[in-house]
């Protein structure tokens, strides 16, 4: 399979991950042991869309390179990708072979055995990254992660991608019959079908598509806080200039330090983004010109000014608490 190609916002997400992981391990120094679980670890190599020769360092590499280091790392990946990922990581990080394992198969099926293997370490600070493409993760997996730690310890921290901008398209919201396969997967991911109330309201014109997307993001946070008892969730939304959401990242923690660090990391990412976005635009233009045989004297990278311009995408941290899920008139709110 050719390497996957991504936009600048993926690099932004991975930069946030890298920053958070370093701070997580630093804050956990006294524990002496920290655990990283990557439920959608990715393929051996990824390439930026903005410049073809630019390789993106994916989540597995960023976690392996985190300093201070993680003691234990587990990378979950589908059978078809797992062997390639394992071979690449073993070749690149020969000294880390004792620290990490690639777990082949559907993470929803393999998570129980991995958590059982790590049961003796259920006191150690643990972070799980859930970088799904759409609705691959199942609620039971989130539940198992949330329940993994010993009762007197902070819960496993979760950082979950919710493709709220893509899901309405996947559902075929505007067509006569929605796509039931996507709908069933969404119910399995949220662990409830309460989201279908917002779906019916949107189809009836009572909610806008933007409201529907917000309801999906809100529901995931609501469920993490209410059903899994996380003290705090923080969301980081990636939207285009029309305000349409592409995806968001929900962070769940019980720990005040986790909340503070992630807020700081989200804010730093927000400040970095105009320059990153502009750089991606310039790189794309340079690649286009080079493909037409026109070469400049300088690398455009060196000229990326540090000011926002021609906004294409926007990343907004949202720190307001989630609200009860949307219910159509005459019904009670609940989990
Ligand atoms: C968005 S990519 C992850 C990218 C990765 N985090 C990185 O930074 O390179 C999602 C990955 O999840 C894998 N995947 C999809 N469904 C899965 C499942 N049920 N269990 C484990 N991995 C899965 C896909 O093969 C794909 O490589």
Short mmCIF file of N, CA and C in Angstrom, two decimals, residues 174-305:
data_model
loop_
_atom_site.label_atom_id
_atom_site.label_comp_id
_atom_site.label_asym_id
_atom_site.label_seq_id
_atom_site.Cartn_x
_atom_site.Cartn_y
_atom_site.Cartn_z
N UNK A 174 -29.13 13.65 3.77
CA UNK A 174 -30.11 14.35 2.93
C UNK A 174 -30.92 13.40 2.05
N UNK A 175 -30.55 12.13 2.04
CA UNK A 175 -31.26 11.20 1.17
C UNK A 175 -32.50 10.63 1.90
N UNK A 176 -33.36 9.99 1.12
CA UNK A 176 -34.61 9.51 1.69
C UNK A 176 -34.39 8.48 2.79
N UNK A 177 -33.52 7.50 2.47
CA UNK A 177 -33.20 6.48 3.48
C UNK A 177 -31.75 6.66 3.90
N UNK A 178 -31.51 6.85 5.19
CA UNK A 178 -30.13 7.04 5.63
C UNK A 178 -29.39 5.70 5.57
N UNK A 179 -28.05 5.78 5.65
CA UNK A 179 -27.23 4.57 5.60
C UNK A 179 -27.23 3.91 6.98
N UNK A 180 -27.95 2.80 7.07
CA UNK A 180 -28.10 2.14 8.37
C UNK A 180 -26.81 1.54 8.90
N UNK A 181 -25.91 1.17 8.01
CA UNK A 181 -24.64 0.60 8.48
C UNK A 181 -23.88 1.66 9.27
N UNK A 182 -23.81 2.88 8.70
CA UNK A 182 -23.13 3.97 9.43
C UNK A 182 -23.88 4.27 10.72
N UNK A 183 -25.20 4.29 10.65
CA UNK A 183 -25.99 4.59 11.85
C UNK A 183 -25.72 3.56 12.96
N UNK A 184 -25.65 2.28 12.58
CA UNK A 184 -25.39 1.24 13.59
C UNK A 184 -24.00 1.40 14.19
N UNK A 185 -23.06 1.78 13.36
CA UNK A 185 -21.69 1.96 13.86
C UNK A 185 -21.63 3.15 14.82
N UNK A 186 -22.43 4.18 14.52
CA UNK A 186 -22.44 5.33 15.42
C UNK A 186 -23.04 4.95 16.77
N UNK A 187 -24.10 4.16 16.73
CA UNK A 187 -24.71 3.71 17.99
C UNK A 187 -23.71 2.86 18.78
N UNK A 188 -22.96 2.02 18.07
CA UNK A 188 -21.96 1.18 18.76
C UNK A 188 -20.84 2.05 19.34
N UNK A 189 -20.51 3.15 18.66
CA UNK A 189 -19.43 4.01 19.15
C UNK A 189 -19.89 4.81 20.38
N UNK A 190 -21.11 5.38 20.30
CA UNK A 190 -21.61 6.19 21.42
C UNK A 190 -22.13 5.33 22.57
N UNK A 191 -22.42 4.07 22.29
CA UNK A 191 -22.99 3.21 23.32
C UNK A 191 -24.42 3.55 23.64
N UNK A 192 -25.08 4.28 22.76
CA UNK A 192 -26.49 4.68 22.93
C UNK A 192 -27.01 5.15 21.58
N UNK A 193 -28.33 5.05 21.39
CA UNK A 193 -28.87 5.58 20.13
C UNK A 193 -29.52 6.95 20.33
N UNK A 194 -29.21 7.59 21.46
CA UNK A 194 -29.83 8.89 21.74
C UNK A 194 -29.49 9.92 20.65
N UNK A 195 -28.36 9.73 19.97
CA UNK A 195 -27.95 10.67 18.91
C UNK A 195 -28.98 10.69 17.77
N UNK A 196 -29.80 9.64 17.63
CA UNK A 196 -30.75 9.60 16.51
C UNK A 196 -31.87 10.65 16.69
N UNK A 197 -32.02 11.14 17.93
CA UNK A 197 -33.00 12.23 18.13
C UNK A 197 -32.54 13.47 17.37
N UNK A 198 -31.25 13.77 17.47
CA UNK A 198 -30.71 14.92 16.74
C UNK A 198 -30.77 14.66 15.24
N UNK A 199 -30.56 13.40 14.87
CA UNK A 199 -30.63 13.04 13.44
C UNK A 199 -32.03 13.32 12.89
N UNK A 200 -33.07 12.84 13.61
CA UNK A 200 -34.44 13.04 13.13
C UNK A 200 -34.79 14.53 13.10
N UNK A 201 -34.31 15.26 14.12
CA UNK A 201 -34.58 16.70 14.17
C UNK A 201 -33.91 17.41 12.99
N UNK A 202 -32.73 16.95 12.62
CA UNK A 202 -32.02 17.58 11.49
C UNK A 202 -32.76 17.28 10.19
N UNK A 203 -33.20 16.04 10.06
CA UNK A 203 -33.92 15.67 8.84
C UNK A 203 -35.27 16.40 8.74
N UNK A 204 -35.82 16.74 9.92
CA UNK A 204 -37.10 17.46 9.92
C UNK A 204 -36.89 18.98 9.82
N UNK A 205 -35.64 19.42 9.73
CA UNK A 205 -35.35 20.85 9.60
C UNK A 205 -35.38 21.60 10.93
N UNK A 206 -35.43 20.85 12.05
CA UNK A 206 -35.46 21.52 13.36
C UNK A 206 -34.05 21.90 13.83
N UNK A 207 -33.06 21.20 13.32
CA UNK A 207 -31.65 21.51 13.63
C UNK A 207 -30.91 21.70 12.31
N UNK A 208 -29.90 22.57 12.32
CA UNK A 208 -29.07 22.72 11.12
C UNK A 208 -28.02 21.61 11.11
N UNK A 209 -27.34 21.43 9.98
CA UNK A 209 -26.28 20.42 9.92
C UNK A 209 -25.18 20.76 10.91
N UNK A 210 -24.90 22.06 11.04
CA UNK A 210 -23.85 22.47 11.99
C UNK A 210 -24.26 22.10 13.42
N UNK A 211 -25.56 22.32 13.72
CA UNK A 211 -26.05 21.94 15.06
C UNK A 211 -25.88 20.43 15.26
N UNK A 212 -26.18 19.68 14.22
CA UNK A 212 -26.10 18.22 14.32
C UNK A 212 -24.65 17.79 14.63
N UNK A 213 -23.70 18.39 13.91
CA UNK A 213 -22.30 18.06 14.15
C UNK A 213 -21.91 18.40 15.59
N UNK A 214 -22.37 19.58 16.06
CA UNK A 214 -22.05 19.97 17.43
C UNK A 214 -22.66 19.01 18.44
N UNK A 215 -23.87 18.54 18.12
CA UNK A 215 -24.53 17.59 19.02
C UNK A 215 -23.72 16.28 19.13
N UNK A 216 -23.13 15.86 18.02
CA UNK A 216 -22.35 14.62 18.05
C UNK A 216 -21.11 14.78 18.94
N UNK A 217 -20.41 15.91 18.75
CA UNK A 217 -19.23 16.18 19.58
C UNK A 217 -19.63 16.25 21.04
N UNK A 218 -20.72 16.99 21.29
CA UNK A 218 -21.19 17.18 22.65
C UNK A 218 -21.57 15.84 23.29
N UNK A 219 -22.23 14.98 22.51
CA UNK A 219 -22.69 13.70 23.07
C UNK A 219 -21.49 12.84 23.51
N UNK A 220 -20.43 12.83 22.69
CA UNK A 220 -19.27 12.02 23.09
C UNK A 220 -18.71 12.54 24.41
N UNK A 221 -18.59 13.86 24.52
CA UNK A 221 -18.06 14.42 25.78
C UNK A 221 -19.01 14.12 26.94
N UNK A 222 -20.29 14.28 26.69
CA UNK A 222 -21.31 14.03 27.74
C UNK A 222 -21.20 12.58 28.24
N UNK A 223 -21.05 11.67 27.30
CA UNK A 223 -20.98 10.24 27.67
C UNK A 223 -19.68 9.94 28.45
N UNK A 224 -18.59 10.57 28.02
CA UNK A 224 -17.32 10.34 28.72
C UNK A 224 -17.42 10.84 30.16
N UNK A 225 -18.08 11.98 30.35
CA UNK A 225 -18.20 12.54 31.69
C UNK A 225 -19.28 11.83 32.51
N UNK A 226 -20.45 11.61 31.89
CA UNK A 226 -21.59 11.08 32.67
C UNK A 226 -21.56 9.56 32.79
N UNK A 227 -21.27 8.86 31.72
CA UNK A 227 -21.34 7.39 31.76
C UNK A 227 -20.01 6.78 32.20
N UNK A 228 -18.89 7.43 31.89
CA UNK A 228 -17.59 6.86 32.28
C UNK A 228 -16.96 7.63 33.44
N UNK A 229 -17.66 8.67 33.92
CA UNK A 229 -17.24 9.43 35.11
C UNK A 229 -15.91 10.15 34.98
N UNK A 230 -15.55 10.57 33.79
CA UNK A 230 -14.37 11.43 33.69
C UNK A 230 -14.74 12.80 34.24
N UNK A 231 -13.80 13.39 35.00
CA UNK A 231 -14.08 14.68 35.63
C UNK A 231 -14.17 15.79 34.59
N UNK A 232 -13.30 15.73 33.59
CA UNK A 232 -13.22 16.82 32.61
C UNK A 232 -13.04 16.27 31.20
N UNK A 233 -13.67 16.95 30.23
CA UNK A 233 -13.33 16.70 28.83
C UNK A 233 -13.04 18.06 28.19
N UNK A 234 -12.07 18.07 27.28
CA UNK A 234 -11.73 19.29 26.54
C UNK A 234 -11.79 18.95 25.07
N UNK A 235 -12.38 19.84 24.29
CA UNK A 235 -12.48 19.52 22.87
C UNK A 235 -11.72 20.54 22.04
N UNK A 236 -11.13 20.05 20.97
CA UNK A 236 -10.35 20.87 20.05
C UNK A 236 -10.93 20.62 18.67
N UNK A 237 -11.59 21.66 18.11
CA UNK A 237 -12.31 21.44 16.84
C UNK A 237 -11.53 21.96 15.65
N UNK A 238 -11.51 21.21 14.59
CA UNK A 238 -10.89 21.67 13.34
C UNK A 238 -12.03 21.96 12.37
N UNK A 239 -12.15 23.25 11.98
CA UNK A 239 -13.27 23.65 11.11
C UNK A 239 -12.73 24.40 9.89
N UNK A 240 -13.53 24.50 8.84
CA UNK A 240 -13.13 25.34 7.71
C UNK A 240 -13.71 26.75 7.90
N UNK A 241 -13.46 27.65 6.94
CA UNK A 241 -13.85 29.05 7.16
C UNK A 241 -15.36 29.25 7.24
N UNK A 242 -16.13 28.34 6.66
CA UNK A 242 -17.59 28.47 6.77
C UNK A 242 -18.07 28.06 8.15
N UNK A 243 -17.13 27.62 8.98
CA UNK A 243 -17.53 27.15 10.30
C UNK A 243 -17.92 25.68 10.29
N UNK A 244 -17.76 25.01 9.14
CA UNK A 244 -18.11 23.59 9.08
C UNK A 244 -16.99 22.77 9.70
N UNK A 245 -17.39 21.89 10.58
CA UNK A 245 -16.40 21.11 11.29
C UNK A 245 -15.90 19.94 10.44
N UNK A 246 -14.58 19.69 10.52
CA UNK A 246 -14.01 18.53 9.84
C UNK A 246 -13.91 17.38 10.83
N UNK A 247 -13.21 17.64 11.93
CA UNK A 247 -13.17 16.63 12.99
C UNK A 247 -12.85 17.34 14.30
N UNK A 248 -12.95 16.63 15.39
CA UNK A 248 -12.53 17.22 16.65
C UNK A 248 -11.83 16.17 17.49
N UNK A 249 -11.09 16.66 18.46
CA UNK A 249 -10.36 15.77 19.35
C UNK A 249 -10.89 15.99 20.76
N UNK A 250 -11.41 14.93 21.37
CA UNK A 250 -11.90 15.06 22.74
C UNK A 250 -10.91 14.42 23.69
N UNK A 251 -10.57 15.16 24.72
CA UNK A 251 -9.62 14.70 25.72
C UNK A 251 -10.39 14.45 27.01
N UNK A 252 -10.18 13.32 27.65
CA UNK A 252 -10.87 13.02 28.90
C UNK A 252 -9.85 12.70 29.98
N UNK A 253 -9.99 13.36 31.12
CA UNK A 253 -9.08 13.12 32.24
C UNK A 253 -9.79 13.33 33.56
N UNK A 254 -9.21 12.73 34.60
CA UNK A 254 -9.67 12.96 35.98
C UNK A 254 -8.73 13.89 36.70
N UNK A 255 -7.57 14.08 36.12
CA UNK A 255 -6.47 14.71 36.84
C UNK A 255 -6.39 16.20 36.52
N UNK A 256 -6.29 17.03 37.57
CA UNK A 256 -6.22 18.49 37.34
C UNK A 256 -4.99 18.83 36.49
N UNK A 257 -3.88 18.09 36.69
CA UNK A 257 -2.66 18.42 35.94
C UNK A 257 -2.86 18.12 34.46
N UNK A 258 -3.56 17.00 34.17
CA UNK A 258 -3.83 16.65 32.77
C UNK A 258 -4.65 17.74 32.10
N UNK A 259 -5.65 18.22 32.84
CA UNK A 259 -6.51 19.28 32.28
C UNK A 259 -5.69 20.55 32.00
N UNK A 260 -4.85 20.92 32.96
CA UNK A 260 -4.08 22.16 32.80
C UNK A 260 -3.10 22.01 31.63
N UNK A 261 -2.42 20.87 31.58
CA UNK A 261 -1.41 20.69 30.53
C UNK A 261 -2.09 20.70 29.15
N UNK A 262 -3.21 19.98 29.03
CA UNK A 262 -3.85 19.93 27.70
C UNK A 262 -4.39 21.29 27.29
N UNK A 263 -4.89 22.06 28.25
CA UNK A 263 -5.36 23.42 27.91
C UNK A 263 -4.19 24.24 27.36
N UNK A 264 -3.04 24.14 28.03
CA UNK A 264 -1.86 24.89 27.58
C UNK A 264 -1.42 24.42 26.20
N UNK A 265 -1.43 23.09 25.99
CA UNK A 265 -0.98 22.53 24.71
C UNK A 265 -1.94 22.95 23.59
N UNK A 266 -3.26 22.92 23.86
CA UNK A 266 -4.25 23.34 22.86
C UNK A 266 -4.03 24.83 22.51
N UNK A 267 -3.79 25.66 23.54
CA UNK A 267 -3.60 27.08 23.27
C UNK A 267 -2.34 27.32 22.45
N UNK A 268 -1.27 26.59 22.77
CA UNK A 268 -0.02 26.74 22.00
C UNK A 268 -0.26 26.34 20.55
N UNK A 269 -1.05 25.29 20.34
CA UNK A 269 -1.34 24.82 18.98
C UNK A 269 -2.14 25.88 18.23
N UNK A 270 -3.04 26.53 18.93
CA UNK A 270 -3.85 27.57 18.31
C UNK A 270 -2.96 28.72 17.82
N UNK A 271 -1.95 29.05 18.65
CA UNK A 271 -1.05 30.15 18.26
C UNK A 271 -0.17 29.75 17.07
N UNK A 272 0.19 28.47 16.99
CA UNK A 272 1.08 28.00 15.91
C UNK A 272 0.39 27.91 14.57
N UNK A 273 -0.95 27.78 14.61
CA UNK A 273 -1.62 27.32 13.40
C UNK A 273 -1.60 28.26 12.19
N UNK A 274 -1.68 29.60 12.36
CA UNK A 274 -1.65 30.42 11.14
C UNK A 274 -0.37 30.20 10.33
N UNK A 275 0.77 30.14 11.02
CA UNK A 275 2.03 29.96 10.32
C UNK A 275 2.08 28.59 9.65
N UNK A 276 1.56 27.58 10.35
CA UNK A 276 1.57 26.22 9.82
C UNK A 276 0.70 26.11 8.57
N UNK A 277 -0.46 26.78 8.63
CA UNK A 277 -1.40 26.74 7.52
C UNK A 277 -0.81 27.44 6.30
N UNK A 278 -0.19 28.58 6.55
CA UNK A 278 0.38 29.34 5.44
C UNK A 278 1.54 28.57 4.82
N UNK A 279 2.33 27.95 5.67
CA UNK A 279 3.47 27.16 5.18
C UNK A 279 2.96 26.04 4.27
N UNK A 280 1.86 25.40 4.69
CA UNK A 280 1.29 24.32 3.88
C UNK A 280 0.84 24.85 2.52
N UNK A 281 0.25 26.05 2.52
CA UNK A 281 -0.20 26.64 1.24
C UNK A 281 1.00 26.92 0.34
N UNK A 282 2.05 27.49 0.94
CA UNK A 282 3.24 27.82 0.14
C UNK A 282 3.90 26.55 -0.40
N UNK A 283 3.92 25.52 0.43
CA UNK A 283 4.52 24.26 0.00
C UNK A 283 3.75 23.66 -1.17
N UNK A 284 2.42 23.77 -1.08
CA UNK A 284 1.60 23.23 -2.18
C UNK A 284 1.89 23.98 -3.47
N UNK A 285 2.00 25.33 -3.34
CA UNK A 285 2.26 26.14 -4.53
C UNK A 285 3.63 25.78 -5.11
N UNK A 286 4.60 25.61 -4.22
CA UNK A 286 5.95 25.28 -4.69
C UNK A 286 5.93 23.93 -5.42
N UNK A 287 5.23 22.95 -4.83
CA UNK A 287 5.17 21.62 -5.46
C UNK A 287 4.52 21.71 -6.84
N UNK A 288 3.45 22.55 -6.93
CA UNK A 288 2.75 22.71 -8.20
C UNK A 288 3.68 23.32 -9.25
N UNK A 289 4.40 24.36 -8.83
CA UNK A 289 5.30 25.02 -9.79
C UNK A 289 6.42 24.09 -10.21
N UNK A 290 6.93 23.31 -9.25
CA UNK A 290 8.02 22.40 -9.59
C UNK A 290 7.55 21.30 -10.53
N UNK A 291 6.28 20.89 -10.34
CA UNK A 291 5.76 19.84 -11.23
C UNK A 291 5.61 20.38 -12.66
N UNK A 292 5.53 21.71 -12.79
CA UNK A 292 5.45 22.32 -14.13
C UNK A 292 6.84 22.72 -14.63
N UNK A 293 7.88 22.29 -13.91
CA UNK A 293 9.25 22.54 -14.34
C UNK A 293 9.77 23.91 -13.99
N UNK A 294 9.06 24.63 -13.08
CA UNK A 294 9.53 25.97 -12.70
C UNK A 294 10.17 25.89 -11.32
N UNK A 295 11.45 26.20 -11.25
CA UNK A 295 12.16 26.13 -9.97
C UNK A 295 12.59 27.50 -9.51
N UNK A 296 12.28 27.86 -8.26
CA UNK A 296 12.71 29.15 -7.72
C UNK A 296 14.13 29.04 -7.17
N UNK A 297 14.72 30.18 -6.81
CA UNK A 297 16.08 30.17 -6.27
C UNK A 297 16.09 29.77 -4.81
N UNK A 298 14.93 29.94 -4.15
CA UNK A 298 14.89 29.68 -2.72
C UNK A 298 13.78 28.68 -2.41
N UNK A 299 13.92 28.07 -1.27
CA UNK A 299 12.86 27.18 -0.79
C UNK A 299 11.79 28.07 -0.15
N UNK A 300 10.55 27.94 -0.63
CA UNK A 300 9.49 28.81 -0.12
C UNK A 300 9.29 28.69 1.39
N UNK A 301 9.67 27.53 1.90
CA UNK A 301 9.58 27.31 3.35
C UNK A 301 10.21 28.43 4.15
N UNK A 302 11.34 28.92 3.60
CA UNK A 302 12.11 29.91 4.33
C UNK A 302 11.40 31.26 4.38
N UNK A 303 10.37 31.41 3.52
CA UNK A 303 9.72 32.72 3.44
C UNK A 303 8.34 32.75 4.08
N UNK A 304 7.92 31.62 4.63
CA UNK A 304 6.57 31.60 5.21
C UNK A 304 6.45 32.69 6.26
N UNK A 305 5.73 33.80 5.95
CA UNK A 305 5.62 34.84 6.96
C UNK A 305 4.79 34.36 8.14
#
